[in-house]
């Protein structure tokens, strides 16, 4: 699992992507103690970020974030062009029975950033909160931004993430009117509407596409693998401590007994003792 695959209905001018993650997603939410509703929203956002990153034609990454006014004040997911992902949800109070996007986030805006590391440039775009879910918002966004009719199905629970995107391309120029299947888009859309959350989360591409479209001619391309990448980087943290200055670092150490750095995105703590601070500021060692 942990792959995203492109597919093509060769006779219908319809293209698609299928995403399915299991243990990669489980690593991302491990020990986070998110509610099922929050897992669903963060999972949908993660799936969408991976789908957008899968379309990058240059080195870089896609970051999708929602800054909310509700009990969830930040959702952020990033995926590189190599499909290395990480993400987090931040809350300002304990969640109870909030279940809808509005209840979780209030009127928070969705911002998508595409970074091109070759040109050191950023492209940012707001995604309108159309509908009541992340899925509905991005379905409308893709249809408008890519000028292609798009349909999107996303699902997430504590076991995994699944997603299917289909898009209707312009008719092939070498097809006659008789060769064009005018009902193809509606037929494929209706078949995909039968997907359940369990099927989206648990089925691999071959099984899912055969179950839905066994009477269609589909070309399934090679998979791209998705990885969770959130390394504990003590060198970067030590550089941060060094930039703080020795006097301030030692004062903080004296006040607290140790310096604790919490990486919220990757959900780990790094504790620095007096011995660590001595080593960091030991000029004979550098």
GROMACS .gro file of N, CA, C and O in nm, residues 124-244:
model
  484
  124UNK      N    1   0.077   3.084  -0.439
  124UNK     CA    2  -0.024   3.062  -0.335
  124UNK      C    3  -0.164   3.086  -0.390
  124UNK      O    4  -0.185   3.176  -0.473
  125UNK      N    5  -0.257   3.007  -0.343
  125UNK     CA    6  -0.395   3.021  -0.388
  125UNK      C    7  -0.489   2.984  -0.275
  125UNK      O    8  -0.467   2.884  -0.205
  126UNK      N    9  -0.593   3.064  -0.255
  126UNK     CA   10  -0.696   3.030  -0.158
  126UNK      C   11  -0.799   2.938  -0.223
  126UNK      O   12  -0.836   2.955  -0.339
  127UNK      N   13  -0.840   2.838  -0.148
  127UNK     CA   14  -0.941   2.743  -0.193
  127UNK      C   15  -1.072   2.777  -0.123
  127UNK      O   16  -1.079   2.773   0.000
  128UNK      N   17  -1.172   2.813  -0.200
  128UNK     CA   18  -1.300   2.851  -0.140
  128UNK      C   19  -1.359   2.734  -0.062
  128UNK      O   20  -1.353   2.619  -0.106
  129UNK      N   21  -1.416   2.767   0.054
  129UNK     CA   22  -1.480   2.664   0.137
  129UNK      C   23  -1.620   2.634   0.081
  129UNK      O   24  -1.721   2.662   0.144
  130UNK      N   25  -1.624   2.578  -0.039
  130UNK     CA   26  -1.753   2.540  -0.097
  130UNK      C   27  -1.795   2.405  -0.038
  130UNK      O   28  -1.714   2.316  -0.017
  131UNK      N   29  -1.924   2.391  -0.012
  131UNK     CA   30  -1.973   2.268   0.048
  131UNK      C   31  -1.937   2.263   0.195
  131UNK      O   32  -1.892   2.360   0.256
  132UNK      N   33  -1.951   2.145   0.254
  132UNK     CA   34  -1.931   2.130   0.398
  132UNK      C   35  -1.812   2.042   0.433
  132UNK      O   36  -1.789   2.012   0.550
  133UNK      N   37  -1.734   2.000   0.331
  133UNK     CA   38  -1.620   1.911   0.356
  133UNK      C   39  -1.499   1.957   0.276
  133UNK      O   40  -1.511   2.035   0.180
  134UNK      N   41  -1.382   1.906   0.315
  134UNK     CA   42  -1.259   1.930   0.238
  134UNK      C   43  -1.276   1.875   0.097
  134UNK      O   44  -1.236   1.939  -0.001
  135UNK      N   45  -1.338   1.759   0.084
  135UNK     CA   46  -1.358   1.697  -0.046
  135UNK      C   47  -1.436   1.788  -0.140
  135UNK      O   48  -1.397   1.810  -0.256
  136UNK      N   49  -1.547   1.842  -0.093
  136UNK     CA   50  -1.631   1.928  -0.177
  136UNK      C   51  -1.558   2.055  -0.216
  136UNK      O   52  -1.570   2.102  -0.330
  137UNK      N   53  -1.481   2.110  -0.123
  137UNK     CA   54  -1.407   2.234  -0.153
  137UNK      C   55  -1.305   2.210  -0.265
  137UNK      O   56  -1.294   2.291  -0.359
  138UNK      N   57  -1.231   2.101  -0.258
  138UNK     CA   58  -1.127   2.077  -0.358
  138UNK      C   59  -1.184   2.025  -0.489
  138UNK      O   60  -1.124   2.046  -0.595
  139UNK      N   61  -1.297   1.959  -0.485
  139UNK     CA   62  -1.362   1.918  -0.610
  139UNK      C   63  -1.398   2.042  -0.692
  139UNK      O   64  -1.372   2.048  -0.813
  140UNK      N   65  -1.455   2.141  -0.627
  140UNK     CA   66  -1.489   2.266  -0.695
  140UNK      C   67  -1.362   2.340  -0.740
  140UNK      O   68  -1.356   2.394  -0.851
  141UNK      N   69  -1.259   2.341  -0.654
  141UNK     CA   70  -1.135   2.411  -0.688
  141UNK      C   71  -1.069   2.350  -0.811
  141UNK      O   72  -1.025   2.422  -0.902
  142UNK      N   73  -1.060   2.217  -0.817
  142UNK     CA   74  -0.997   2.151  -0.931
  142UNK      C   75  -1.075   2.175  -1.060
  142UNK      O   76  -1.016   2.199  -1.166
  143UNK      N   77  -1.207   2.169  -1.051
  143UNK     CA   78  -1.289   2.194  -1.169
  143UNK      C   79  -1.264   2.334  -1.224
  143UNK      O   80  -1.252   2.354  -1.346
  144UNK      N   81  -1.254   2.433  -1.135
  144UNK     CA   82  -1.236   2.571  -1.178
  144UNK      C   83  -1.093   2.600  -1.222
  144UNK      O   84  -1.069   2.661  -1.326
  145UNK      N   85  -0.994   2.554  -1.143
  145UNK     CA   86  -0.856   2.592  -1.171
  145UNK      C   87  -0.797   2.518  -1.291
  145UNK      O   88  -0.717   2.574  -1.365
  146UNK      N   89  -0.835   2.393  -1.309
  146UNK     CA   90  -0.781   2.316  -1.419
  146UNK      C   91  -0.872   2.315  -1.541
  146UNK      O   92  -0.838   2.257  -1.645
  147UNK      N   93  -0.989   2.378  -1.527
  147UNK     CA   94  -1.084   2.387  -1.639
  147UNK      C   95  -1.120   2.248  -1.693
  147UNK      O   96  -1.140   2.230  -1.813
  148UNK      N   97  -1.126   2.152  -1.601
  148UNK     CA   98  -1.167   2.016  -1.636
  148UNK      C   99  -1.272   1.970  -1.536
  148UNK      O  100  -1.251   1.984  -1.416
  149UNK      N  101  -1.385   1.916  -1.580
  149UNK     CA  102  -1.481   1.859  -1.486
  149UNK      C  103  -1.411   1.756  -1.398
  149UNK      O  104  -1.345   1.665  -1.448
  150UNK      N  105  -1.423   1.771  -1.267
  150UNK     CA  106  -1.350   1.687  -1.172
  150UNK      C  107  -1.445   1.634  -1.066
  150UNK      O  108  -1.533   1.706  -1.019
  151UNK      N  109  -1.423   1.508  -1.027
  151UNK     CA  110  -1.499   1.447  -0.919
  151UNK      C  111  -1.399   1.383  -0.824
  151UNK      O  112  -1.303   1.319  -0.866
  152UNK      N  113  -1.427   1.399  -0.693
  152UNK     CA  114  -1.330   1.360  -0.591
  152UNK      C  115  -1.400   1.284  -0.479
  152UNK      O  116  -1.507   1.324  -0.432
  153UNK      N  117  -1.337   1.175  -0.438
  153UNK     CA  118  -1.385   1.097  -0.324
  153UNK      C  119  -1.268   1.074  -0.229
  153UNK      O  120  -1.165   1.018  -0.270
  154UNK      N  121  -1.281   1.116  -0.105
  154UNK     CA  122  -1.175   1.101  -0.005
  154UNK      C  123  -1.234   1.040   0.122
  154UNK      O  124  -1.349   1.066   0.156
  155UNK      N  125  -1.153   0.961   0.190
  155UNK     CA  126  -1.196   0.902   0.317
  155UNK      C  127  -1.075   0.879   0.405
  155UNK      O  128  -0.964   0.855   0.355
  156UNK      N  129  -1.096   0.886   0.536
  156UNK     CA  130  -0.987   0.862   0.631
  156UNK      C  131  -1.042   0.814   0.764
  156UNK      O  132  -1.146   0.860   0.809
  157UNK      N  133  -0.972   0.721   0.824
  157UNK     CA  134  -0.996   0.682   0.963
  157UNK      C  135  -0.862   0.648   1.025
  157UNK      O  136  -0.757   0.677   0.966
  158UNK      N  137  -0.862   0.590   1.143
  158UNK     CA  138  -0.735   0.564   1.211
  158UNK      C  139  -0.652   0.456   1.143
  158UNK      O  140  -0.531   0.444   1.166
  159UNK      N  141  -0.714   0.381   1.052
  159UNK     CA  142  -0.642   0.273   0.983
  159UNK      C  143  -0.572   0.321   0.856
  159UNK      O  144  -0.466   0.269   0.821
  160UNK      N  145  -0.632   0.417   0.787
  160UNK     CA  146  -0.573   0.457   0.660
  160UNK      C  147  -0.646   0.572   0.594
  160UNK      O  148  -0.743   0.627   0.647
  161UNK      N  149  -0.595   0.606   0.476
  161UNK     CA  150  -0.652   0.711   0.391
  161UNK      C  151  -0.674   0.653   0.253
  161UNK      O  152  -0.593   0.574   0.204
  162UNK      N  153  -0.783   0.693   0.191
  162UNK     CA  154  -0.807   0.654   0.053
  162UNK      C  155  -0.863   0.771  -0.026
  162UNK      O  156  -0.929   0.859   0.031
  163UNK      N  157  -0.836   0.771  -0.155
  163UNK     CA  158  -0.889   0.879  -0.238
  163UNK      C  159  -0.893   0.840  -0.385
  163UNK      O  160  -0.806   0.766  -0.433
  164UNK      N  161  -0.996   0.887  -0.453
  164UNK     CA  162  -1.008   0.870  -0.598
  164UNK      C  163  -1.044   1.005  -0.659
  164UNK      O  164  -1.136   1.073  -0.612
  165UNK      N  165  -0.968   1.043  -0.761
  165UNK     CA  166  -0.996   1.164  -0.838
  165UNK      C  167  -1.014   1.123  -0.983
  165UNK      O  168  -0.931   1.050  -1.038
  166UNK      N  169  -1.123   1.169  -1.047
  166UNK     CA  170  -1.139   1.150  -1.191
  166UNK      C  171  -1.161   1.287  -1.255
  166UNK      O  172  -1.222   1.376  -1.195
  167UNK      N  173  -1.108   1.302  -1.377
  167UNK     CA  174  -1.121   1.428  -1.450
  167UNK      C  175  -1.150   1.398  -1.596
  167UNK      O  176  -1.089   1.310  -1.656
  168UNK      N  177  -1.245   1.474  -1.650
  168UNK     CA  178  -1.283   1.456  -1.790
  168UNK      C  179  -1.195   1.545  -1.877
  168UNK      O  180  -1.198   1.668  -1.865
  169UNK      N  181  -1.119   1.485  -1.965
  169UNK     CA  182  -1.032   1.559  -2.054
  169UNK      C  183  -1.106   1.597  -2.183
  169UNK      O  184  -1.210   1.538  -2.215
  170UNK      N  185  -1.054   1.693  -2.256
  170UNK     CA  186  -1.115   1.727  -2.386
  170UNK      C  187  -1.114   1.605  -2.478
  170UNK      O  188  -1.023   1.522  -2.471
  171UNK      N  189  -1.214   1.593  -2.565
  171UNK     CA  190  -1.220   1.476  -2.655
  171UNK      C  191  -1.096   1.468  -2.743
  171UNK      O  192  -1.041   1.570  -2.786
  172UNK      N  193  -1.050   1.347  -2.768
  172UNK     CA  194  -0.936   1.327  -2.857
  172UNK      C  195  -0.970   1.375  -2.997
  172UNK      O  196  -1.080   1.349  -3.049
  173UNK      N  197  -0.878   1.443  -3.058
  173UNK     CA  198  -0.904   1.503  -3.191
  173UNK      C  199  -0.920   1.399  -3.299
  173UNK      O  200  -0.979   1.425  -3.403
  174UNK      N  201  -0.866   1.277  -3.275
  174UNK     CA  202  -0.874   1.174  -3.380
  174UNK      C  203  -0.998   1.088  -3.369
  174UNK      O  204  -1.012   0.989  -3.440
  175UNK      N  205  -1.091   1.124  -3.277
  175UNK     CA  206  -1.214   1.046  -3.262
  175UNK      C  207  -1.327   1.110  -3.341
  175UNK      O  208  -1.345   1.232  -3.339
  176UNK      N  209  -1.404   1.025  -3.408
  176UNK     CA  210  -1.524   1.074  -3.474
  176UNK      C  211  -1.636   1.086  -3.371
  176UNK      O  212  -1.625   1.034  -3.259
  177UNK      N  213  -1.744   1.153  -3.407
  177UNK     CA  214  -1.856   1.169  -3.315
  177UNK      C  215  -1.915   1.034  -3.277
  177UNK      O  216  -1.958   1.012  -3.163
  178UNK      N  217  -1.914   0.939  -3.374
  178UNK     CA  218  -1.968   0.807  -3.346
  178UNK      C  219  -1.881   0.730  -3.247
  178UNK      O  220  -1.929   0.645  -3.172
  179UNK      N  221  -1.749   0.760  -3.245
  179UNK     CA  222  -1.657   0.690  -3.156
  179UNK      C  223  -1.656   0.747  -3.015
  179UNK      O  224  -1.601   0.687  -2.923
  180UNK      N  225  -1.718   0.864  -2.997
  180UNK     CA  226  -1.719   0.928  -2.866
  180UNK      C  227  -1.835   0.874  -2.782
  180UNK      O  228  -1.949   0.873  -2.827
  181UNK      N  229  -1.804   0.830  -2.663
  181UNK     CA  230  -1.906   0.779  -2.570
  181UNK      C  231  -1.961   0.897  -2.490
  181UNK      O  232  -1.902   0.941  -2.392
  182UNK      N  233  -2.073   0.951  -2.534
  182UNK     CA  234  -2.128   1.070  -2.472
  182UNK      C  235  -2.175   1.049  -2.330
  182UNK      O  236  -2.187   1.146  -2.253
  183UNK      N  237  -2.199   0.924  -2.291
  183UNK     CA  238  -2.248   0.896  -2.155
  183UNK      C  239  -2.136   0.851  -2.063
  183UNK      O  240  -2.160   0.821  -1.946
  184UNK      N  241  -2.012   0.847  -2.113
  184UNK     CA  242  -1.902   0.791  -2.036
  184UNK      C  243  -1.878   0.861  -1.903
  184UNK      O  244  -1.863   0.796  -1.800
  185UNK      N  245  -1.875   0.994  -1.906
  185UNK     CA  246  -1.846   1.069  -1.783
  185UNK      C  247  -1.953   1.044  -1.677
  185UNK      O  248  -1.920   1.017  -1.560
  186UNK      N  249  -2.079   1.048  -1.717
  186UNK     CA  250  -2.187   1.024  -1.620
  186UNK      C  251  -2.182   0.880  -1.568
  186UNK      O  252  -2.204   0.856  -1.447
  187UNK      N  253  -2.152   0.786  -1.654
  187UNK     CA  254  -2.148   0.646  -1.612
  187UNK      C  255  -2.035   0.622  -1.512
  187UNK      O  256  -2.057   0.559  -1.407
  188UNK      N  257  -1.917   0.673  -1.541
  188UNK     CA  258  -1.803   0.654  -1.452
  188UNK      C  259  -1.827   0.725  -1.319
  188UNK      O  260  -1.795   0.673  -1.211
  189UNK      N  261  -1.884   0.844  -1.324
  189UNK     CA  262  -1.914   0.918  -1.201
  189UNK      C  263  -2.012   0.843  -1.114
  189UNK      O  264  -1.993   0.831  -0.991
  190UNK      N  265  -2.118   0.789  -1.174
  190UNK     CA  266  -2.219   0.717  -1.097
  190UNK      C  267  -2.162   0.589  -1.036
  190UNK      O  268  -2.193   0.554  -0.922
  191UNK      N  269  -2.077   0.519  -1.110
  191UNK     CA  270  -2.016   0.398  -1.056
  191UNK      C  271  -1.925   0.430  -0.937
  191UNK      O  272  -1.925   0.359  -0.836
  192UNK      N  273  -1.852   0.540  -0.948
  192UNK     CA  274  -1.760   0.576  -0.841
  192UNK      C  275  -1.836   0.623  -0.717
  192UNK      O  276  -1.786   0.609  -0.604
  193UNK      N  277  -1.954   0.678  -0.735
  193UNK     CA  278  -2.036   0.723  -0.623
  193UNK      C  279  -2.072   0.608  -0.529
  193UNK      O  280  -2.108   0.632  -0.413
  194UNK      N  281  -2.062   0.485  -0.576
  194UNK     CA  282  -2.098   0.371  -0.492
  194UNK      C  283  -1.989   0.336  -0.391
  194UNK      O  284  -2.010   0.250  -0.306
  195UNK      N  285  -1.872   0.402  -0.400
  195UNK     CA  286  -1.762   0.370  -0.309
  195UNK      C  287  -1.800   0.396  -0.164
  195UNK      O  288  -1.861   0.497  -0.130
  196UNK      N  289  -1.759   0.304  -0.077
  196UNK     CA  290  -1.778   0.324   0.066
  196UNK      C  291  -1.645   0.368   0.130
  196UNK      O  292  -1.537   0.352   0.070
  197UNK      N  293  -1.654   0.422   0.251
  197UNK     CA  294  -1.533   0.461   0.322
  197UNK      C  295  -1.440   0.342   0.340
  197UNK      O  296  -1.318   0.353   0.321
  198UNK      N  297  -1.494   0.227   0.375
  198UNK     CA  298  -1.412   0.108   0.397
  198UNK      C  299  -1.338   0.068   0.270
  198UNK      O  300  -1.221   0.030   0.273
  199UNK      N  301  -1.406   0.074   0.155
  199UNK     CA  302  -1.341   0.040   0.028
  199UNK      C  303  -1.230   0.139  -0.005
  199UNK      O  304  -1.121   0.100  -0.048
  200UNK      N  305  -1.255   0.267   0.015
  200UNK     CA  306  -1.154   0.369  -0.014
  200UNK      C  307  -1.030   0.352   0.073
  200UNK      O  308  -0.917   0.366   0.027
  201UNK      N  309  -1.053   0.320   0.199
  201UNK     CA  310  -0.941   0.312   0.294
  201UNK      C  311  -0.862   0.183   0.280
  201UNK      O  312  -0.740   0.181   0.300
  202UNK      N  313  -0.928   0.073   0.242
  202UNK     CA  314  -0.863  -0.058   0.254
  202UNK      C  315  -0.824  -0.123   0.121
  202UNK      O  316  -0.739  -0.214   0.122
  203UNK      N  317  -0.881  -0.081   0.008
  203UNK     CA  318  -0.857  -0.154  -0.116
  203UNK      C  319  -0.740  -0.097  -0.196
  203UNK      O  320  -0.725   0.025  -0.208
  204UNK      N  321  -0.659  -0.188  -0.253
  204UNK     CA  322  -0.553  -0.145  -0.343
  204UNK      C  323  -0.613  -0.105  -0.477
  204UNK      O  324  -0.731  -0.131  -0.506
  205UNK      N  325  -0.531  -0.043  -0.562
  205UNK     CA  326  -0.581   0.014  -0.688
  205UNK      C  327  -0.643  -0.091  -0.779
  205UNK      O  328  -0.753  -0.071  -0.834
  206UNK      N  329  -0.573  -0.203  -0.798
  206UNK     CA  330  -0.622  -0.305  -0.889
  206UNK      C  331  -0.758  -0.358  -0.844
  206UNK      O  332  -0.851  -0.371  -0.925
  207UNK      N  333  -0.771  -0.386  -0.714
  207UNK     CA  334  -0.897  -0.441  -0.662
  207UNK      C  335  -1.009  -0.339  -0.674
  207UNK      O  336  -1.120  -0.370  -0.718
  208UNK      N  337  -0.982  -0.215  -0.633
  208UNK     CA  338  -1.086  -0.112  -0.634
  208UNK      C  339  -1.133  -0.082  -0.776
  208UNK      O  340  -1.254  -0.075  -0.803
  209UNK      N  341  -1.039  -0.063  -0.868
  209UNK     CA  342  -1.077  -0.027  -1.005
  209UNK      C  343  -1.150  -0.141  -1.074
  209UNK      O  344  -1.245  -0.119  -1.150
  210UNK      N  345  -1.108  -0.265  -1.047
  210UNK     CA  346  -1.179  -0.379  -1.107
  210UNK      C  347  -1.320  -0.390  -1.050
  210UNK      O  348  -1.415  -0.419  -1.124
  211UNK      N  349  -1.334  -0.368  -0.920
  211UNK     CA  350  -1.466  -0.378  -0.858
  211UNK      C  351  -1.561  -0.275  -0.917
  211UNK      O  352  -1.680  -0.304  -0.939
  212UNK      N  353  -1.510  -0.156  -0.942
  212UNK     CA  354  -1.596  -0.049  -0.993
  212UNK      C  355  -1.618  -0.056  -1.144
  212UNK      O  356  -1.729  -0.035  -1.193
  213UNK      N  357  -1.510  -0.085  -1.218
  213UNK     CA  358  -1.512  -0.062  -1.363
  213UNK      C  359  -1.470  -0.186  -1.442
  213UNK      O  360  -1.398  -0.175  -1.541
  214UNK      N  361  -1.518  -0.303  -1.403
  214UNK     CA  362  -1.471  -0.426  -1.467
  214UNK      C  363  -1.512  -0.434  -1.614
  214UNK      O  364  -1.456  -0.515  -1.690
  215UNK      N  365  -1.607  -0.351  -1.657
  215UNK     CA  366  -1.649  -0.354  -1.797
  215UNK      C  367  -1.580  -0.246  -1.880
  215UNK      O  368  -1.605  -0.235  -2.001
  216UNK      N  369  -1.494  -0.167  -1.817
  216UNK     CA  370  -1.426  -0.058  -1.887
  216UNK      C  371  -1.282  -0.098  -1.920
  216UNK      O  372  -1.225  -0.188  -1.858
  217UNK      N  373  -1.224  -0.030  -2.019
  217UNK     CA  374  -1.084  -0.050  -2.055
  217UNK      C  375  -1.000   0.055  -1.983
  217UNK      O  376  -1.013   0.175  -2.010
  218UNK      N  377  -0.918   0.009  -1.887
  218UNK     CA  378  -0.840   0.100  -1.803
  218UNK      C  379  -0.691   0.070  -1.816
  218UNK      O  380  -0.651  -0.047  -1.811
  219UNK      N  381  -0.613   0.175  -1.834
  219UNK     CA  382  -0.468   0.162  -1.825
  219UNK      C  383  -0.424   0.214  -1.688
  219UNK      O  384  -0.452   0.328  -1.653
  220UNK      N  385  -0.357   0.128  -1.612
  220UNK     CA  386  -0.312   0.163  -1.478
  220UNK      C  387  -0.160   0.180  -1.481
  220UNK      O  388  -0.087   0.089  -1.519
  221UNK      N  389  -0.113   0.297  -1.443
  221UNK     CA  390   0.029   0.330  -1.452
  221UNK      C  391   0.104   0.284  -1.327
  221UNK      O  392   0.045   0.248  -1.225
  222UNK      N  393   0.236   0.291  -1.335
  222UNK     CA  394   0.320   0.248  -1.224
  222UNK      C  395   0.294   0.335  -1.101
  222UNK      O  396   0.271   0.456  -1.112
  223UNK      N  397   0.302   0.276  -0.983
  223UNK     CA  398   0.272   0.353  -0.861
  223UNK      C  399   0.387   0.445  -0.822
  223UNK      O  400   0.503   0.420  -0.853
  224UNK      N  401   0.353   0.553  -0.753
  224UNK     CA  402   0.449   0.635  -0.682
  224UNK      C  403   0.430   0.609  -0.533
  224UNK      O  404   0.318   0.606  -0.483
  225UNK      N  405   0.540   0.590  -0.463
  225UNK     CA  406   0.535   0.553  -0.322
  225UNK      C  407   0.535   0.678  -0.233
  225UNK      O  408   0.610   0.772  -0.258
  226UNK      N  409   0.451   0.675  -0.132
  226UNK     CA  410   0.440   0.785  -0.035
  226UNK      C  411   0.511   0.744   0.093
  226UNK      O  412   0.497   0.630   0.139
  227UNK      N  413   0.589   0.837   0.151
  227UNK     CA  414   0.662   0.809   0.274
  227UNK      C  415   0.633   0.918   0.377
  227UNK      O  416   0.616   1.035   0.342
  228UNK      N  417   0.629   0.876   0.502
  228UNK     CA  418   0.623   0.973   0.612
  228UNK      C  419   0.767   1.013   0.645
  228UNK      O  420   0.852   0.927   0.671
  229UNK      N  421   0.795   1.142   0.642
  229UNK     CA  422   0.933   1.189   0.662
  229UNK      C  423   0.935   1.300   0.766
  229UNK      O  424   0.906   1.415   0.736
  230UNK      N  425   0.966   1.262   0.887
  230UNK     CA  426   0.974   1.360   0.995
  230UNK      C  427   1.092   1.324   1.084
  230UNK      O  428   1.076   1.283   1.199
  231UNK      N  429   1.215   1.337   1.032
  231UNK     CA  430   1.331   1.295   1.110
  231UNK      C  431   1.357   1.388   1.228
  231UNK      O  432   1.332   1.509   1.220
  232UNK      N  433   1.402   1.330   1.336
  232UNK     CA  434   1.447   1.412   1.448
  232UNK      C  435   1.585   1.467   1.411
  232UNK      O  436   1.679   1.390   1.389
  233UNK      N  437   1.595   1.597   1.401
  233UNK     CA  438   1.716   1.662   1.350
  233UNK      C  439   1.783   1.740   1.462
  233UNK      O  440   1.764   1.862   1.475
  234UNK      N  441   1.862   1.671   1.546
  234UNK     CA  442   1.924   1.741   1.659
  234UNK      C  443   2.021   1.851   1.616
  234UNK      O  444   2.037   1.950   1.687
  235UNK      N  445   2.084   1.836   1.499
  235UNK     CA  446   2.178   1.939   1.454
  235UNK      C  447   2.107   2.071   1.430
  235UNK      O  448   2.158   2.178   1.465
  236UNK      N  449   1.989   2.065   1.370
  236UNK     CA  450   1.914   2.189   1.345
  236UNK      C  451   1.873   2.254   1.477
  236UNK      O  452   1.878   2.376   1.491
  237UNK      N  453   1.832   2.172   1.573
  237UNK     CA  454   1.792   2.227   1.703
  237UNK      C  455   1.912   2.287   1.775
  237UNK      O  456   1.902   2.394   1.837
  238UNK      N  457   2.028   2.223   1.764
  238UNK     CA  458   2.148   2.279   1.827
  238UNK      C  459   2.188   2.411   1.761
  238UNK      O  460   2.236   2.502   1.828
  239UNK      N  461   2.168   2.422   1.630
  239UNK     CA  462   2.194   2.550   1.562
  239UNK      C  463   2.101   2.658   1.615
  239UNK      O  464   2.140   2.774   1.633
  240UNK      N  465   1.975   2.620   1.640
  240UNK     CA  466   1.878   2.716   1.694
  240UNK      C  467   1.921   2.763   1.833
  240UNK      O  468   1.914   2.882   1.865
  241UNK      N  469   1.968   2.668   1.917
  241UNK     CA  470   2.015   2.703   2.051
  241UNK      C  471   2.137   2.794   2.041
  241UNK      O  472   2.150   2.892   2.115
  242UNK      N  473   2.225   2.761   1.947
  242UNK     CA  474   2.346   2.843   1.930
  242UNK      C  475   2.310   2.986   1.888
  242UNK      O  476   2.371   3.083   1.933
  243UNK      N  477   2.208   2.998   1.803
  243UNK     CA  478   2.167   3.132   1.759
  243UNK      C  479   2.100   3.210   1.872
  243UNK      O  480   2.097   3.333   1.869
  244UNK      N  481   2.047   3.138   1.971
  244UNK     CA  482   1.987   3.204   2.087
  244UNK      C  483   2.092   3.280   2.167
  244UNK      O  484   2.063   3.383   2.229
   0.00000   0.00000   0.00000
